[in-house]
Amino acid sequence: MSFCFEKDKRLLKPSQFKAVFDKADNKVSDKTILILVRYNQLSHARLGLVIGKKNVKLAVERNRLKRQIRESFRHHQAKLAGLDLVVIARKGAADLENIELNKQFDKLWQRLLRRTQASIEQSP
């Protein structure tokens, strides 16, 4: 398993983002992060990031958040196979230290995996 974050592991087109926003199958969130999920027909997960200026003022903070989110995704992508994910940063996300952010994403990924597994088991 490669832990790279290649182009095929990203949501790039507006239509791909729109599909997740319009038809999200699941979502997990906490105070500073929201993750929308949609099942895809691929053997790998794809990630899209929405880190807006309105919620994270400084570019350096937006870039730091993006790096941390991508890194966390890279380590969990094998477990998240078959999902399109859009991560949205809310106000206060920039206030978190890298270690706190990493712990928070570990919890969110685990919660997401439990929810997607439960919804797969419920569907006929």
PDB file of C-alpha atoms in Angstrom:
ATOM      1  CA  MET A   1       0.000   0.000   0.000  1.00  0.00           C
ATOM      2  CA  SER A   2       1.375   3.358  -1.024  1.00  0.00           C
ATOM      3  CA  PHE A   3       0.974   6.228   1.405  1.00  0.00           C
ATOM      4  CA  CYS A   4       1.375   8.874  -1.300  1.00  0.00           C
ATOM      5  CA  PHE A   5      -1.164  11.610  -1.878  1.00  0.00           C
ATOM      6  CA  GLU A   6      -1.282  11.452  -5.657  1.00  0.00           C
ATOM      7  CA  LYS A   7      -3.592  13.293  -7.996  1.00  0.00           C
ATOM      8  CA  ASP A   8      -6.070  10.399  -8.226  1.00  0.00           C
ATOM      9  CA  LYS A   9      -6.596  10.600  -4.447  1.00  0.00           C
ATOM     10  CA  ARG A  10      -7.887  14.193  -4.631  1.00  0.00           C
ATOM     11  CA  LEU A  11     -11.211  15.743  -5.496  1.00  0.00           C
ATOM     12  CA  LEU A  12     -10.229  18.244  -8.183  1.00  0.00           C
ATOM     13  CA  LYS A  13     -13.279  19.267 -10.183  1.00  0.00           C
ATOM     14  CA  PRO A  14     -16.167  21.376  -8.914  1.00  0.00           C
ATOM     15  CA  SER A  15     -18.536  18.617 -10.037  1.00  0.00           C
ATOM     16  CA  GLN A  16     -16.798  16.148  -7.706  1.00  0.00           C
ATOM     17  CA  PHE A  17     -17.175  18.519  -4.747  1.00  0.00           C
ATOM     18  CA  LYS A  18     -20.789  19.248  -5.707  1.00  0.00           C
ATOM     19  CA  ALA A  19     -21.600  15.530  -5.759  1.00  0.00           C
ATOM     20  CA  VAL A  20     -20.369  15.165  -2.168  1.00  0.00           C
ATOM     21  CA  PHE A  21     -22.120  18.335  -0.973  1.00  0.00           C
ATOM     22  CA  ASP A  22     -25.428  17.472  -2.658  1.00  0.00           C
ATOM     23  CA  LYS A  23     -25.576  13.752  -1.945  1.00  0.00           C
ATOM     24  CA  ALA A  24     -23.540  13.147   1.192  1.00  0.00           C
ATOM     25  CA  ASP A  25     -24.214   9.639   2.485  1.00  0.00           C
ATOM     26  CA  ASN A  26     -22.792  10.388   5.901  1.00  0.00           C
ATOM     27  CA  LYS A  27     -21.054  13.068   7.934  1.00  0.00           C
ATOM     28  CA  VAL A  28     -19.038  13.422  11.105  1.00  0.00           C
ATOM     29  CA  SER A  29     -18.142  16.597  12.880  1.00  0.00           C
ATOM     30  CA  ASP A  30     -16.911  18.241  15.998  1.00  0.00           C
ATOM     31  CA  LYS A  31     -16.557  21.829  17.083  1.00  0.00           C
ATOM     32  CA  THR A  32     -13.958  22.833  14.454  1.00  0.00           C
ATOM     33  CA  ILE A  33     -14.146  20.249  11.636  1.00  0.00           C
ATOM     34  CA  LEU A  34     -16.920  18.819   9.454  1.00  0.00           C
ATOM     35  CA  ILE A  35     -16.336  15.823   7.178  1.00  0.00           C
ATOM     36  CA  LEU A  36     -18.892  15.015   4.473  1.00  0.00           C
ATOM     37  CA  VAL A  37     -18.778  11.538   2.976  1.00  0.00           C
ATOM     38  CA  ARG A  38     -20.073   9.982  -0.207  1.00  0.00           C
ATOM     39  CA  TYR A  39     -19.454   6.456  -1.431  1.00  0.00           C
ATOM     40  CA  ASN A  40     -17.569   6.156  -4.711  1.00  0.00           C
ATOM     41  CA  GLN A  41     -17.064   3.176  -7.004  1.00  0.00           C
ATOM     42  CA  LEU A  42     -13.268   3.343  -6.745  1.00  0.00           C
ATOM     43  CA  SER A  43     -10.813   1.163  -4.859  1.00  0.00           C
ATOM     44  CA  HIS A  44      -9.345   4.181  -3.070  1.00  0.00           C
ATOM     45  CA  ALA A  45     -10.514   7.200  -1.104  1.00  0.00           C
ATOM     46  CA  ARG A  46     -10.434  10.760  -2.444  1.00  0.00           C
ATOM     47  CA  LEU A  47     -10.039  13.909  -0.367  1.00  0.00           C
ATOM     48  CA  GLY A  48     -11.211  17.475  -0.919  1.00  0.00           C
ATOM     49  CA  LEU A  49     -10.483  20.396   1.395  1.00  0.00           C
ATOM     50  CA  VAL A  50     -12.521  23.511   2.084  1.00  0.00           C
ATOM     51  CA  ILE A  51     -10.509  25.880   4.262  1.00  0.00           C
ATOM     52  CA  GLY A  52     -12.114  29.283   3.807  1.00  0.00           C
ATOM     53  CA  LYS A  53     -10.713  32.721   4.563  1.00  0.00           C
ATOM     54  CA  LYS A  54     -13.850  33.508   6.516  1.00  0.00           C
ATOM     55  CA  ASN A  55     -13.079  30.809   9.104  1.00  0.00           C
ATOM     56  CA  VAL A  56      -9.262  30.744   8.969  1.00  0.00           C
ATOM     57  CA  LYS A  57      -7.983  34.263   8.384  1.00  0.00           C
ATOM     58  CA  LEU A  58      -4.245  33.822   7.807  1.00  0.00           C
ATOM     59  CA  ALA A  59      -2.897  32.024   4.729  1.00  0.00           C
ATOM     60  CA  VAL A  60      -0.119  30.462   6.775  1.00  0.00           C
ATOM     61  CA  GLU A  61      -2.732  28.891   9.065  1.00  0.00           C
ATOM     62  CA  ARG A  62      -4.854  27.665   6.137  1.00  0.00           C
ATOM     63  CA  ASN A  63      -1.785  26.038   4.608  1.00  0.00           C
ATOM     64  CA  ARG A  64      -0.772  24.456   7.927  1.00  0.00           C
ATOM     65  CA  LEU A  65      -4.268  23.001   8.332  1.00  0.00           C
ATOM     66  CA  LYS A  66      -4.206  21.611   4.809  1.00  0.00           C
ATOM     67  CA  ARG A  67      -0.828  19.958   5.388  1.00  0.00           C
ATOM     68  CA  GLN A  68      -1.976  18.386   8.648  1.00  0.00           C
ATOM     69  CA  ILE A  69      -5.252  17.121   7.152  1.00  0.00           C
ATOM     70  CA  ARG A  70      -3.500  15.638   4.116  1.00  0.00           C
ATOM     71  CA  GLU A  71      -0.946  13.916   6.341  1.00  0.00           C
ATOM     72  CA  SER A  72      -3.646  12.402   8.533  1.00  0.00           C
ATOM     73  CA  PHE A  73      -5.575  11.278   5.442  1.00  0.00           C
ATOM     74  CA  ARG A  74      -2.468   9.654   3.966  1.00  0.00           C
ATOM     75  CA  HIS A  75      -2.084   7.445   7.047  1.00  0.00           C
ATOM     76  CA  HIS A  76      -5.763   6.422   7.093  1.00  0.00           C
ATOM     77  CA  GLN A  77      -6.517   6.202   3.364  1.00  0.00           C
ATOM     78  CA  ALA A  78      -6.371   2.396   3.229  1.00  0.00           C
ATOM     79  CA  LYS A  79      -9.193   2.137   5.790  1.00  0.00           C
ATOM     80  CA  LEU A  80     -11.223   4.827   4.009  1.00  0.00           C
ATOM     81  CA  ALA A  81     -11.173   3.117   0.589  1.00  0.00           C
ATOM     82  CA  GLY A  82     -14.282   3.665  -1.523  1.00  0.00           C
ATOM     83  CA  LEU A  83     -15.156   7.053  -0.014  1.00  0.00           C
ATOM     84  CA  ASP A  84     -15.096  10.626  -1.281  1.00  0.00           C
ATOM     85  CA  LEU A  85     -14.401  12.963   1.632  1.00  0.00           C
ATOM     86  CA  VAL A  86     -14.744  16.726   1.887  1.00  0.00           C
ATOM     87  CA  VAL A  87     -13.177  18.247   4.996  1.00  0.00           C
ATOM     88  CA  ILE A  88     -14.521  21.663   5.979  1.00  0.00           C
ATOM     89  CA  ALA A  89     -12.716  23.795   8.557  1.00  0.00           C
ATOM     90  CA  ARG A  90     -14.866  25.828  10.928  1.00  0.00           C
ATOM     91  CA  LYS A  91     -13.962  28.785  13.099  1.00  0.00           C
ATOM     92  CA  GLY A  92     -11.403  27.843  15.721  1.00  0.00           C
ATOM     93  CA  ALA A  93      -9.629  25.202  13.636  1.00  0.00           C
ATOM     94  CA  ALA A  94      -6.587  27.451  13.273  1.00  0.00           C
ATOM     95  CA  ASP A  95      -6.330  27.736  17.059  1.00  0.00           C
ATOM     96  CA  LEU A  96      -5.526  24.031  17.421  1.00  0.00           C
ATOM     97  CA  GLU A  97      -1.916  22.905  17.742  1.00  0.00           C
ATOM     98  CA  ASN A  98      -0.685  20.249  15.318  1.00  0.00           C
ATOM     99  CA  ILE A  99      -0.764  17.498  17.957  1.00  0.00           C
ATOM    100  CA  GLU A 100      -4.334  18.387  18.972  1.00  0.00           C
ATOM    101  CA  LEU A 101      -5.389  18.490  15.327  1.00  0.00           C
ATOM    102  CA  ASN A 102      -3.852  15.078  14.701  1.00  0.00           C
ATOM    103  CA  LYS A 103      -5.631  13.542  17.709  1.00  0.00           C
ATOM    104  CA  GLN A 104      -8.892  15.139  16.617  1.00  0.00           C
ATOM    105  CA  PHE A 105      -8.608  13.678  13.119  1.00  0.00           C
ATOM    106  CA  ASP A 106      -7.764  10.241  14.491  1.00  0.00           C
ATOM    107  CA  LYS A 107     -11.024  10.356  16.448  1.00  0.00           C
ATOM    108  CA  LEU A 108     -13.003  11.664  13.461  1.00  0.00           C
ATOM    109  CA  TRP A 109     -11.648   8.957  11.126  1.00  0.00           C
ATOM    110  CA  GLN A 110     -12.542   6.252  13.679  1.00  0.00           C
ATOM    111  CA  ARG A 111     -16.057   7.651  14.126  1.00  0.00           C
ATOM    112  CA  LEU A 112     -16.448   7.887  10.358  1.00  0.00           C
ATOM    113  CA  LEU A 113     -15.379   4.270   9.907  1.00  0.00           C
ATOM    114  CA  ARG A 114     -17.897   3.103  12.521  1.00  0.00           C
ATOM    115  CA  ARG A 115     -20.717   5.072  10.874  1.00  0.00           C
ATOM    116  CA  THR A 116     -19.945   3.926   7.349  1.00  0.00           C
ATOM    117  CA  GLN A 117     -19.611   0.319   8.517  1.00  0.00           C
ATOM    118  CA  ALA A 118     -22.967   0.558  10.306  1.00  0.00           C
ATOM    119  CA  SER A 119     -24.692   2.048   7.240  1.00  0.00           C
ATOM    120  CA  ILE A 120     -23.232  -0.685   5.007  1.00  0.00           C
ATOM    121  CA  GLU A 121     -24.545  -3.377   7.360  1.00  0.00           C
ATOM    122  CA  GLN A 122     -28.036  -1.777   7.418  1.00  0.00           C
ATOM    123  CA  SER A 123     -28.402  -1.495   3.647  1.00  0.00           C
ATOM    124  CA  PRO A 124     -29.968  -4.550   1.938  1.00  0.00           C
TER     125      PRO A 124
END
